[in-house]
């Protein structure tokens, strides 16, 4: 009997996303009828972690415009066919991380052609723009996105505004003062195993192109974030174009503009985004139906329903 072949593509700086992907895939790796091939996507020139202050800011313009780096050679043959690809990625500046952006535009991405893809995101809390960008890149490669799973940081938005930069710039993610730990909670990472168990049960249907992870609480769109993220992304595009015009990454001339951008970004986070969320909340009774349709669209293909979640909480991998 032939095995179902699954390729897992991932890039993680801190290791959190890789742990989530390992939890996700553990039920499938335990099966004798499944072969899992892991590929760590690495740029030829590594990005630092923890980040330096200016090196972090300097990645912003290229992230927004998906101008990814050259990728180190992959271990798999891009012309080999897999039954399923799991693409795990971080979100950088409302965009997929630069190594993933680089991979999606590289010759190795032809492995995605005519192949169902499940995406796995681990991020602070805003992922909609990155998801839409990845959807377009997958479509350009001829892939079929069938499911999307999103794991977000455990703290409230006001706390992650402090804990996430601290983690990125110092490597420290522990709780301090009244702030919770940074990153996705251990329980949420462990809970990602339910998606692997559900995929294991649904493997005979993987080639149909239908969603396999509905009813498992795969995504949750917060309506209050939609308008704010769109405003932020539009400003990112404008500032990114300006900074790119000043010089290439690492250019001294970019630093002054990056500092101005940082002041603007902090001001926008502290004023424009909360005001946008407040005004949206006031308008919600008048746009409730339209907003519900938008939330439903953005949560596709996997959705936020938890109707089947109890079925897949067991540690025993499901079988067809």
Coordinates of C-alpha atoms in Angstrom, one line a residue:
X1 CA 0.0 0.0 0.0
X2 CA 1.4 3.4 -1.0
X3 CA 2.0 6.0 1.7
X4 CA 0.5 9.4 1.8
X5 CA 3.4 11.9 1.4
X6 CA 3.2 15.2 3.2
X7 CA 5.8 18.0 2.9
X8 CA 6.1 20.4 5.8
X9 CA 7.7 23.7 5.0
X10 CA 8.6 26.0 8.0
X11 CA 10.8 28.8 9.1
X12 CA 11.1 29.8 12.7
X13 CA 13.5 32.1 14.5
X14 CA 12.7 31.3 18.1
X15 CA 11.6 27.7 17.5
X16 CA 8.0 28.4 18.6
X17 CA 6.5 27.9 15.1
X18 CA 8.5 24.7 14.6
X19 CA 7.1 23.4 17.9
X20 CA 3.6 24.2 16.8
X21 CA 4.2 22.4 13.5
X22 CA 5.7 19.4 15.3
X23 CA 2.6 19.2 17.5
X24 CA 0.3 19.6 14.5
X25 CA 2.1 16.8 12.6
X26 CA 2.7 14.4 15.5
X27 CA -0.5 12.3 15.0
X28 CA 0.4 11.9 11.3
X29 CA 4.0 11.0 11.9
X30 CA 2.9 8.2 14.2
X31 CA 1.1 6.5 11.3
X32 CA 2.8 3.8 9.3
X33 CA 0.9 4.8 6.1
X34 CA 2.1 8.4 6.2
X35 CA 5.5 9.7 5.2
X36 CA 6.3 13.2 6.5
X37 CA 9.2 15.2 4.9
X38 CA 10.4 18.2 6.8
X39 CA 12.0 21.2 5.1
X40 CA 13.4 24.1 7.2
X41 CA 13.4 27.1 4.8
X42 CA 16.6 29.1 5.4
X43 CA 17.8 32.2 3.7
X44 CA 21.4 32.2 2.5
X45 CA 22.1 35.1 4.8
X46 CA 20.5 34.3 8.2
X47 CA 18.3 36.8 10.0
X48 CA 19.4 37.5 13.6
X49 CA 17.5 36.4 16.7
X50 CA 17.2 38.2 18.9
X51 CA 17.1 41.1 16.5
X52 CA 19.2 44.2 16.6
X53 CA 17.1 47.4 16.8
X54 CA 17.9 48.7 13.3
X55 CA 18.1 45.3 11.7
X56 CA 14.5 44.6 12.8
X57 CA 13.2 47.9 11.5
X58 CA 15.3 47.5 8.3
X59 CA 13.4 44.3 7.4
X60 CA 10.1 46.3 7.3
X61 CA 10.0 47.6 3.7
X62 CA 11.1 44.3 2.0
X63 CA 8.6 42.4 4.2
X64 CA 5.7 44.5 3.1
X65 CA 6.6 44.2 -0.6
X66 CA 7.4 40.4 -0.3
X67 CA 11.0 41.1 -1.6
X68 CA 12.3 37.9 0.0
X69 CA 15.9 36.8 0.2
X70 CA 17.7 34.1 -1.8
X71 CA 16.9 30.8 -0.2
X72 CA 19.4 28.1 0.6
X73 CA 18.9 24.9 -1.5
X74 CA 16.1 22.6 -0.3
X75 CA 16.7 18.9 0.3
X76 CA 13.6 17.7 -1.6
X77 CA 13.2 17.5 -5.4
X78 CA 10.9 20.4 -6.4
X79 CA 9.5 18.2 -9.2
X80 CA 8.5 15.4 -6.7
X81 CA 4.8 15.2 -6.1
X82 CA 3.4 15.3 -2.6
X83 CA -0.2 14.5 -1.6
X84 CA -0.3 17.5 0.8
X85 CA 1.9 20.4 1.8
X86 CA 1.8 22.1 5.2
X87 CA 3.2 25.6 5.1
X88 CA 4.0 27.1 8.5
X89 CA 5.0 30.7 8.7
X90 CA 5.4 33.7 11.0
X91 CA 4.0 37.2 10.3
X92 CA 6.4 40.0 9.9
X93 CA 4.9 43.5 9.5
X94 CA 1.5 42.2 8.4
X95 CA 3.2 40.0 5.8
X96 CA 4.6 36.5 5.6
X97 CA 8.2 36.3 7.0
X98 CA 10.8 37.2 4.4
X99 CA 12.3 33.6 4.1
X100 CA 8.8 32.3 3.3
X101 CA 8.2 35.1 0.9
X102 CA 11.5 34.3 -0.7
X103 CA 10.6 30.6 -1.0
X104 CA 7.2 31.3 -2.5
X105 CA 8.9 33.1 -5.4
X106 CA 11.8 30.7 -5.8
X107 CA 12.1 27.8 -8.3
X108 CA 11.7 25.3 -5.4
X109 CA 8.1 26.6 -5.0
X110 CA 7.0 24.6 -8.1
X111 CA 6.6 21.7 -5.6
X112 CA 3.3 23.4 -4.8
X113 CA 1.8 23.0 -8.2
X114 CA -1.5 21.2 -8.3
X115 CA -1.1 20.3 -4.6
X116 CA -3.5 20.9 -1.7
X117 CA -1.9 23.2 1.0
X118 CA -2.7 23.7 4.7
X119 CA -1.2 26.9 6.2
X120 CA -0.3 27.2 9.8
X121 CA 0.3 30.7 11.3
X122 CA 1.8 31.6 14.6
X123 CA 1.7 35.4 15.3
X124 CA 1.0 38.2 17.7
X125 CA -2.6 38.9 16.7
X126 CA -2.9 40.4 13.2
X127 CA -2.6 37.9 10.4
X128 CA -5.3 38.8 7.8
X129 CA -3.1 40.7 5.4
X130 CA -0.3 38.1 5.6
X131 CA -2.9 35.4 4.9
X132 CA -4.3 37.2 1.9
X133 CA -0.8 37.7 0.5
X134 CA 0.1 34.0 0.9
X135 CA -3.2 33.0 -0.7
X136 CA -2.2 35.0 -3.8
X137 CA 1.3 33.6 -3.9
X138 CA -0.1 30.0 -3.6
X139 CA -2.5 30.7 -6.4
X140 CA 0.3 32.0 -8.6
X141 CA 2.1 28.7 -8.0
X142 CA -0.9 26.7 -8.9
X143 CA -1.5 25.4 -5.4
X144 CA -4.9 24.8 -3.7
X145 CA -5.3 26.2 -0.2
X146 CA -7.7 23.9 1.6
X147 CA -7.2 25.0 5.2
X148 CA -5.7 27.7 7.4
X149 CA -4.9 27.4 11.1
X150 CA -3.9 30.4 13.2
X151 CA -2.4 30.4 16.7
X152 CA -2.0 33.8 18.3
X153 CA -0.1 35.1 21.3
X154 CA -1.6 34.4 24.7
X155 CA -1.7 37.9 26.1
X156 CA -4.2 40.7 25.4
X157 CA -3.3 43.2 22.7
X158 CA -2.2 45.9 25.1
X159 CA 0.3 43.5 26.7
X160 CA 1.7 42.1 23.5
X161 CA 2.5 45.6 22.4
X162 CA 5.2 45.4 25.0
X163 CA 6.0 41.6 25.4
X164 CA 6.5 40.9 21.7
X165 CA 9.1 43.6 21.0
X166 CA 10.9 42.6 24.2
X167 CA 11.0 39.0 23.0
X168 CA 12.2 40.0 19.5
X169 CA 14.9 42.4 20.7
X170 CA 16.2 40.5 23.8
X171 CA 15.1 36.9 23.4
X172 CA 13.3 37.1 26.7
X173 CA 9.7 35.8 26.7
X174 CA 9.0 35.1 30.3
X175 CA 6.3 36.9 32.4
X176 CA 7.5 40.1 34.2
X177 CA 5.8 42.7 36.3
X178 CA 2.1 42.4 35.4
X179 CA 2.8 41.3 31.8
X180 CA 2.1 37.7 30.7
X181 CA 4.7 35.6 28.8
X182 CA 5.2 36.4 25.2
X183 CA 4.2 34.1 22.4
X184 CA 1.6 31.4 21.8
X185 CA 0.7 29.5 25.0
X186 CA 2.1 26.0 25.6
X187 CA -1.6 24.7 25.8
X188 CA -2.4 26.2 22.3
X189 CA 0.7 24.6 20.8
X190 CA -0.1 21.2 22.3
X191 CA -3.7 21.6 21.2
X192 CA -2.6 21.9 17.6
X193 CA -2.4 18.1 17.6
X194 CA -6.2 18.0 17.0
X195 CA -5.6 19.3 13.5
X196 CA -3.2 16.5 12.7
X197 CA -5.7 13.9 14.1
X198 CA -8.4 15.4 11.9
X199 CA -6.2 15.4 8.9
X200 CA -5.3 11.7 9.6
X201 CA -9.0 10.8 9.5
X202 CA -9.6 12.8 6.4
X203 CA -6.6 11.7 4.3
X204 CA -8.7 9.7 1.8
X205 CA -10.4 13.0 0.9
X206 CA -7.3 15.2 0.7
X207 CA -7.3 15.2 -3.1
X208 CA -10.8 16.5 -3.3
X209 CA -9.7 20.1 -2.5
X210 CA -12.3 20.4 0.2
X211 CA -11.6 21.8 3.7
X212 CA -10.7 19.1 6.1
X213 CA -10.4 21.1 9.3
X214 CA -13.8 22.8 9.7
X215 CA -15.4 22.6 13.1
X216 CA -12.0 22.6 15.0
X217 CA -11.7 26.3 15.9
X218 CA -8.9 26.7 13.4
X219 CA -9.2 30.5 13.1
X220 CA -10.9 33.3 14.9
X221 CA -11.3 36.8 13.2
X222 CA -11.9 39.6 15.7
X223 CA -14.1 42.1 13.9
X224 CA -12.5 45.0 15.7
X225 CA -9.2 44.3 14.2
X226 CA -10.3 44.2 10.5
X227 CA -10.4 48.0 9.8
X228 CA -7.3 48.7 11.9
X229 CA -5.2 46.2 10.1
X230 CA -6.3 47.5 6.7
X231 CA -5.4 51.0 7.8
X232 CA -2.0 49.8 9.1
X233 CA -1.3 47.9 5.9
X234 CA -2.0 50.8 3.7
X235 CA 0.3 53.0 5.7
X236 CA 3.0 50.2 5.6
X237 CA 2.8 50.2 1.8
X238 CA 3.3 54.0 1.6
X239 CA 6.2 54.1 4.1
X240 CA 7.7 50.9 2.7
X241 CA 7.9 52.5 -0.8
X242 CA 9.4 55.7 0.7
X243 CA 12.1 53.8 2.7
X244 CA 13.0 51.6 -0.3
X245 CA 13.5 54.7 -2.4
X246 CA 16.0 56.1 0.1
X247 CA 18.4 53.1 -0.2
X248 CA 18.9 49.4 0.0
X249 CA 18.8 47.4 3.2
X250 CA 21.6 48.3 5.5
X251 CA 22.1 51.8 3.9
X252 CA 22.9 54.5 6.5
X253 CA 20.4 56.9 4.8
X254 CA 17.5 54.5 5.6
X255 CA 18.1 54.8 9.4
X256 CA 16.8 58.4 9.7
X257 CA 13.7 57.6 7.8
X258 CA 13.2 54.3 9.8
X259 CA 13.3 56.3 13.0
X260 CA 10.6 58.7 11.7
X261 CA 8.6 55.7 10.6
X262 CA 8.9 54.2 14.1
X263 CA 7.6 57.3 15.7
X264 CA 4.7 57.3 13.2
X265 CA 4.0 53.6 13.9
X266 CA 3.9 54.0 17.7
X267 CA 1.7 57.0 17.3
X268 CA -0.7 55.1 15.0
X269 CA -0.8 52.1 17.3
X270 CA -1.6 54.3 20.3
X271 CA -4.1 56.6 18.6
X272 CA -5.4 55.7 15.1
X273 CA -5.9 52.0 15.7
X274 CA -7.8 52.4 19.0
X275 CA -9.9 55.2 17.5
X276 CA -10.7 53.0 14.5
X277 CA -11.7 50.1 16.7
X278 CA -13.9 52.5 18.8
X279 CA -15.6 54.0 15.8
X280 CA -16.1 50.6 14.3
X281 CA -17.7 49.5 17.6
X282 CA -20.1 52.4 17.4
X283 CA -21.0 51.7 13.8
X284 CA -21.4 47.9 14.4
X285 CA -25.2 47.9 15.0
X286 CA -25.6 49.6 11.5
X287 CA -23.1 47.3 9.7
X288 CA -23.6 44.1 11.6
X289 CA -24.7 42.0 8.6
X290 CA -22.0 43.3 6.4
X291 CA -19.3 42.8 9.1
X292 CA -20.6 39.2 9.7
X293 CA -20.2 38.4 6.0
X294 CA -16.6 39.9 6.0
X295 CA -15.7 37.9 9.1
X296 CA -17.0 34.7 7.5
X297 CA -15.0 35.4 4.3
X298 CA -11.8 36.0 6.2
X299 CA -12.2 32.9 8.3
X300 CA -12.4 30.7 5.2
X301 CA -11.6 28.0 4.4
X302 CA -11.5 26.4 7.9
X303 CA -13.7 28.7 9.9
X304 CA -14.1 29.3 13.6
X305 CA -16.7 26.7 14.5
X306 CA -15.8 24.3 17.2
X307 CA -18.6 21.8 16.5
X308 CA -16.2 18.8 16.0
X309 CA -13.4 19.8 18.4
X310 CA -14.2 17.2 21.1
X311 CA -13.9 14.4 18.6
X312 CA -10.2 15.2 18.1
X313 CA -8.9 16.0 21.6
X314 CA -7.8 12.5 22.2
X315 CA -4.1 11.7 22.1
X316 CA -4.8 8.7 19.9
X317 CA -4.3 9.5 16.2
X318 CA -7.5 9.0 14.2
X319 CA -7.4 6.5 11.3
X320 CA -9.4 6.3 8.1

